[in-house]
C-alpha positions as CSV (number, residue, x, y, z in Angstrom):
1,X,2.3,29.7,12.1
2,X,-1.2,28.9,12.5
3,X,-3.1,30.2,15.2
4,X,-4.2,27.7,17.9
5,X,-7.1,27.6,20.5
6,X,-10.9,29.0,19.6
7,X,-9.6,30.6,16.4
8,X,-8.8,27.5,15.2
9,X,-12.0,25.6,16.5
10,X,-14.0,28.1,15.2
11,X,-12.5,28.1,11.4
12,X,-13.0,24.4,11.2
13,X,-17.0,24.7,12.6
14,X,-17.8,27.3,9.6
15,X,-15.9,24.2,7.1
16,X,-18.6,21.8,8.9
17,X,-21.5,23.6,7.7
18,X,-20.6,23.0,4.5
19,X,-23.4,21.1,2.5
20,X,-20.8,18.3,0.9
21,X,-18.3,15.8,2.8
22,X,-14.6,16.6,2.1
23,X,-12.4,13.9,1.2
24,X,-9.1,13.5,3.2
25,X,-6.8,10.2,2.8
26,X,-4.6,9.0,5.4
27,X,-1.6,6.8,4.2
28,X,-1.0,3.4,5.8
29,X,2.4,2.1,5.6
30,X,2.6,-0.6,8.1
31,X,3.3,1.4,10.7
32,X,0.2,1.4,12.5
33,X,1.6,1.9,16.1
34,X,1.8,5.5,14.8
35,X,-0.5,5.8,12.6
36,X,-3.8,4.7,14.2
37,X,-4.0,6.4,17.2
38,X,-3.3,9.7,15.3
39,X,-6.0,8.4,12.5
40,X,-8.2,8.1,15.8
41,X,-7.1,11.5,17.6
42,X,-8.1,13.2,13.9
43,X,-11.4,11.5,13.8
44,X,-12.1,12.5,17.5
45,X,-11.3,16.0,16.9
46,X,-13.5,16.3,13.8
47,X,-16.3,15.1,15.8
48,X,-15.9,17.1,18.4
49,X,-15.9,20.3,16.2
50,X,-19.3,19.4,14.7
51,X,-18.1,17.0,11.6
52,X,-19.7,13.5,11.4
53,X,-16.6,11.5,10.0
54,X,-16.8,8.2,8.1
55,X,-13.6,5.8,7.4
56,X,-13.1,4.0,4.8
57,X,-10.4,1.3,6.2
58,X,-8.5,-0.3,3.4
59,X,-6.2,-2.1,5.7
60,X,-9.5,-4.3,6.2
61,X,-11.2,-6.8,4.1
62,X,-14.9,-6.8,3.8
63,X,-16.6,-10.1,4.1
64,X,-20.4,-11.7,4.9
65,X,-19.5,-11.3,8.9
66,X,-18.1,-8.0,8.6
67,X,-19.9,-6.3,5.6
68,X,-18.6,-3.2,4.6
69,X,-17.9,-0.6,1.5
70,X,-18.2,-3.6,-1.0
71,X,-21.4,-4.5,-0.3
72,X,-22.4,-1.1,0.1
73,X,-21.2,-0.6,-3.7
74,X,-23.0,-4.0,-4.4
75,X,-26.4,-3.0,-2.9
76,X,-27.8,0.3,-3.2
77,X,-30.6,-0.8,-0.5
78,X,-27.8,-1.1,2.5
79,X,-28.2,2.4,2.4
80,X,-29.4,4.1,5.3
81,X,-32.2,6.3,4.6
82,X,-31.0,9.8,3.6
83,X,-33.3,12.0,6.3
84,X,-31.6,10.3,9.1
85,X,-29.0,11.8,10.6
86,X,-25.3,10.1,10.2
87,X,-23.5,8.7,12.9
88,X,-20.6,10.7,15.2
89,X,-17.9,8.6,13.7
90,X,-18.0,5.3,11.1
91,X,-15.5,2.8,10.4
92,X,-15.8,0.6,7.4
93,X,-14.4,-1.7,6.4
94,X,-12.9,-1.6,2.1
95,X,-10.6,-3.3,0.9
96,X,-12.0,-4.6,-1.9
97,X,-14.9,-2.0,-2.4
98,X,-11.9,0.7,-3.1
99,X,-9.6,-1.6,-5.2
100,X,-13.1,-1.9,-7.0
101,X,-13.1,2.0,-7.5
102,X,-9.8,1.2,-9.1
103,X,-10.6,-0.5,-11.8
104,X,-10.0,0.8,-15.3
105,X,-13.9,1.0,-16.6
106,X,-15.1,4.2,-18.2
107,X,-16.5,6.3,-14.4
108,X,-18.1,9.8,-15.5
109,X,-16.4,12.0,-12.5
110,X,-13.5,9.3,-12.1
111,X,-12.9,6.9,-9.3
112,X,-14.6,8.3,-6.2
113,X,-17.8,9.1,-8.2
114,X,-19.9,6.2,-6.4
115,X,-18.8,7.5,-3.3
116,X,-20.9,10.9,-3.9
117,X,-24.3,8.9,-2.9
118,X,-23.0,6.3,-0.1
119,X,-21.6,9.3,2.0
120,X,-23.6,12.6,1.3
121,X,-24.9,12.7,4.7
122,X,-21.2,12.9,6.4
123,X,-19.1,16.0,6.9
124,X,-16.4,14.1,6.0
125,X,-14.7,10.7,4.3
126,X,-11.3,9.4,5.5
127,X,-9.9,7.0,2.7
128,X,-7.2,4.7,4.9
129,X,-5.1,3.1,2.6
130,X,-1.6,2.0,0.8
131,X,0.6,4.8,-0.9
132,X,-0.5,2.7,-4.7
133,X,-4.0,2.4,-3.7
134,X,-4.3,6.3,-3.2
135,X,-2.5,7.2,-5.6
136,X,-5.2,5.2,-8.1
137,X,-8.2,6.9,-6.2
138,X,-7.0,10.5,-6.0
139,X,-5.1,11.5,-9.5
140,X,-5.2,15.4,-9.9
141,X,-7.6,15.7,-6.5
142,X,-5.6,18.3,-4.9
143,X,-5.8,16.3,-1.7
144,X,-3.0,15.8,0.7
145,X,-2.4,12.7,2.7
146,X,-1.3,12.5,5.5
147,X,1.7,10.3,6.1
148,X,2.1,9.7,9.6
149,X,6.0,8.9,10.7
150,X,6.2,7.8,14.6
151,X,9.7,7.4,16.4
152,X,10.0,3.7,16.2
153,X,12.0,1.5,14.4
154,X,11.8,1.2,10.4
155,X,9.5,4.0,10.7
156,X,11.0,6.4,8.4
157,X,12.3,3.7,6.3
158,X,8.5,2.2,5.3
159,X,7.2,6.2,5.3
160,X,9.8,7.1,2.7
161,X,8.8,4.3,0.3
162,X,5.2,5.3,0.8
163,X,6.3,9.0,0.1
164,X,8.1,8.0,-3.1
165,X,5.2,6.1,-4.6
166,X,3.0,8.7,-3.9
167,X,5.1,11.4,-5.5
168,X,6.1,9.2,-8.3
169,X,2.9,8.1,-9.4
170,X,0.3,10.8,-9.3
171,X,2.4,14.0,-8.1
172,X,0.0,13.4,-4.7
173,X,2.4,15.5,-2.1
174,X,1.5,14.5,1.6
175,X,1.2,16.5,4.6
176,X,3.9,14.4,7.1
177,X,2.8,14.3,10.8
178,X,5.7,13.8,13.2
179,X,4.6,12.3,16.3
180,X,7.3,13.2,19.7
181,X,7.0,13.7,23.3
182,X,6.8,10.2,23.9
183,X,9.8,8.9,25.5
184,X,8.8,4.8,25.6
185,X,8.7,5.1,21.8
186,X,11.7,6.2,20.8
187,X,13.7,3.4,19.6
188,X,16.2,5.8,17.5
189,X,19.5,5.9,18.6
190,X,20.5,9.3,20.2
191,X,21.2,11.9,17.8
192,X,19.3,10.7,15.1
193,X,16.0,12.1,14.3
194,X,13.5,9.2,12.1
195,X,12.3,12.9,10.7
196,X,15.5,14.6,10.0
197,X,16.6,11.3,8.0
198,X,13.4,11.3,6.3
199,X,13.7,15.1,5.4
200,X,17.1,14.7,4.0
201,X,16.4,11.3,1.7
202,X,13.5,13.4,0.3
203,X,15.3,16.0,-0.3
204,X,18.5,14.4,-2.0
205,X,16.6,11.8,-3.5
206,X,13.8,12.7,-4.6
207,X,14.2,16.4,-4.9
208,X,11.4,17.2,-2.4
209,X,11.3,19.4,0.5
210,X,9.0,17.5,3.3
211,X,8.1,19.8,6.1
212,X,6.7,18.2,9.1
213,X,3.8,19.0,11.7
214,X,4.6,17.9,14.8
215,X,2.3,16.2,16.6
216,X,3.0,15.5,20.4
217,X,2.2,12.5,22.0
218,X,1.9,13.5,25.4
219,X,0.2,16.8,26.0
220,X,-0.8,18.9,29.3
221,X,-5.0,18.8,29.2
222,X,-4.9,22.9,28.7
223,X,-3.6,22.2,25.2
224,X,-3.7,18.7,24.5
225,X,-6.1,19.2,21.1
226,X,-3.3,22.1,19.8
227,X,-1.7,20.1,17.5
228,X,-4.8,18.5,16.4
229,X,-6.3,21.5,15.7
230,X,-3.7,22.1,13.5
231,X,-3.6,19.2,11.6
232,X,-7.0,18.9,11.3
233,X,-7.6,22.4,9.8
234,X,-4.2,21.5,7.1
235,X,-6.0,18.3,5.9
236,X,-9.8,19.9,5.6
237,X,-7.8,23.3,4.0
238,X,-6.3,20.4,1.1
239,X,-9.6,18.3,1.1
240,X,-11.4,17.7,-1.8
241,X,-15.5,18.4,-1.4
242,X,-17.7,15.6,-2.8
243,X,-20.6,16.9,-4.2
244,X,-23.8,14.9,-4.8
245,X,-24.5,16.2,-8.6
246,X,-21.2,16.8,-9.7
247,X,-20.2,13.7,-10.9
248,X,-23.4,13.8,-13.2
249,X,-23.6,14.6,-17.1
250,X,-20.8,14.7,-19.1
251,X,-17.7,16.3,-18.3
């Protein structure tokens, strides 16, 4: 088991200092009672351990009132000057600037290249997207998304078809984060676990052993960032670091 507490804190400060952003992907699959106040709790603990953290939200469309990763793509002068220092915590908006990155022309350094030059100046890039849509972006990346299954209903049911895509497709292999310890969301019906069914379709069907890191809900304020700690150290540990000049020159 990982150890918790300063150890911890102080493990994911050294990742901070390095020079290029890591890239970590969270899945969406329309479960977003779960999965955006954990998205949120991640973000917050990056932050707070020295990271500057942008998101690119896929589950949002881009558009003249609410610009985002598109026009970004479309205008290198949106760009914020490269001296200045980043903002805490970002959240833009991309749908269509990522399903943009997905489209099959010839990319030196493959679909995330254009990404190396928008983001530099972050410690780290959340991609917030659909199981297909990752699995277009992040072929052979190493990365590990995290697929976020909360105890209410259909739950498991929407996080399993997100898990098979994801295996299917590209061999990407999540890291699941179990949310419990909150009583007003469990809709389950006693004895039956949203995890445990999830474990044992995975394993059965698709000849995959799933482990879980459980995330609590509700936590006592000596330990409340624990769990986060934990998660977020898995995630950066499985990140994959976007470096400015690497996507240059032939490969």
């Amino acid at each position: 088991m990982l150890d918790i507490g300063v150890h911890q804190g102080a493990g994911l400060q050294r990742m901070a200092l390095q020079a290029a952003p890591r890239v970590m992907a969270v899945a969406s699959h329309g479960q977003q009672q779960g999965e955006l106040p954990l998205l949120w709790s991640l973000c917050t603990t990056l932050v707070e351990l020295g990271h500057s953290v942008a998101v690119l939200d896929a589950t949002t469309v881009e558009s003249a009132d609410n610009p985002g990763l598109a026009q970004l793509l479309g205008d290198a002068g949106l760009q914020d000057d490269d001296s200045a220092a980043p903002p805490s915590w970002s959240v833009i908006p991309a749908a269509l600037g990522l399903a943009q990155l997905c489209q099959p022309i010839a990319r030196p350094g493959g679909p995330l290249a254009p990404l190396s030059e928008l983001f530099q100046r972050f410690g780290v890039l959340v991609i917030y997207a659909r199981a297909p849509l990752l699995a277009d972006l992040l072929p052979d990346s190493g990365i590990e998304p995290l697929l976020t299954v909360a105890p209410v209903k259909m739950s498991a049911v929407t996080a399993y078809q997100a898990l098979k895509q994801m295996l299917q497709s590209t061999k990407l292999r999540p890291t699941m984060a179990a949310i419990v310890g909150e009583p007003s969301l469990n809709t389950s019906a006693p004895g039956h676990s949203p995890v445990a069914n999830l474990q044992h379709c995975a394993m059965n069907f698709l000849g995959y052993r799933l482990d879980a890191l459980a995330v609590r809900a509700l936590q006592p304020p000596e330990c409340r960032s624990d769990d986060m700690y934990r998660l977020a150290l898995r995630l950066l540990e499985n990140a994959m670091p976007l470096h400015r000049h690497q996507f240059r020159g032939s490969h």
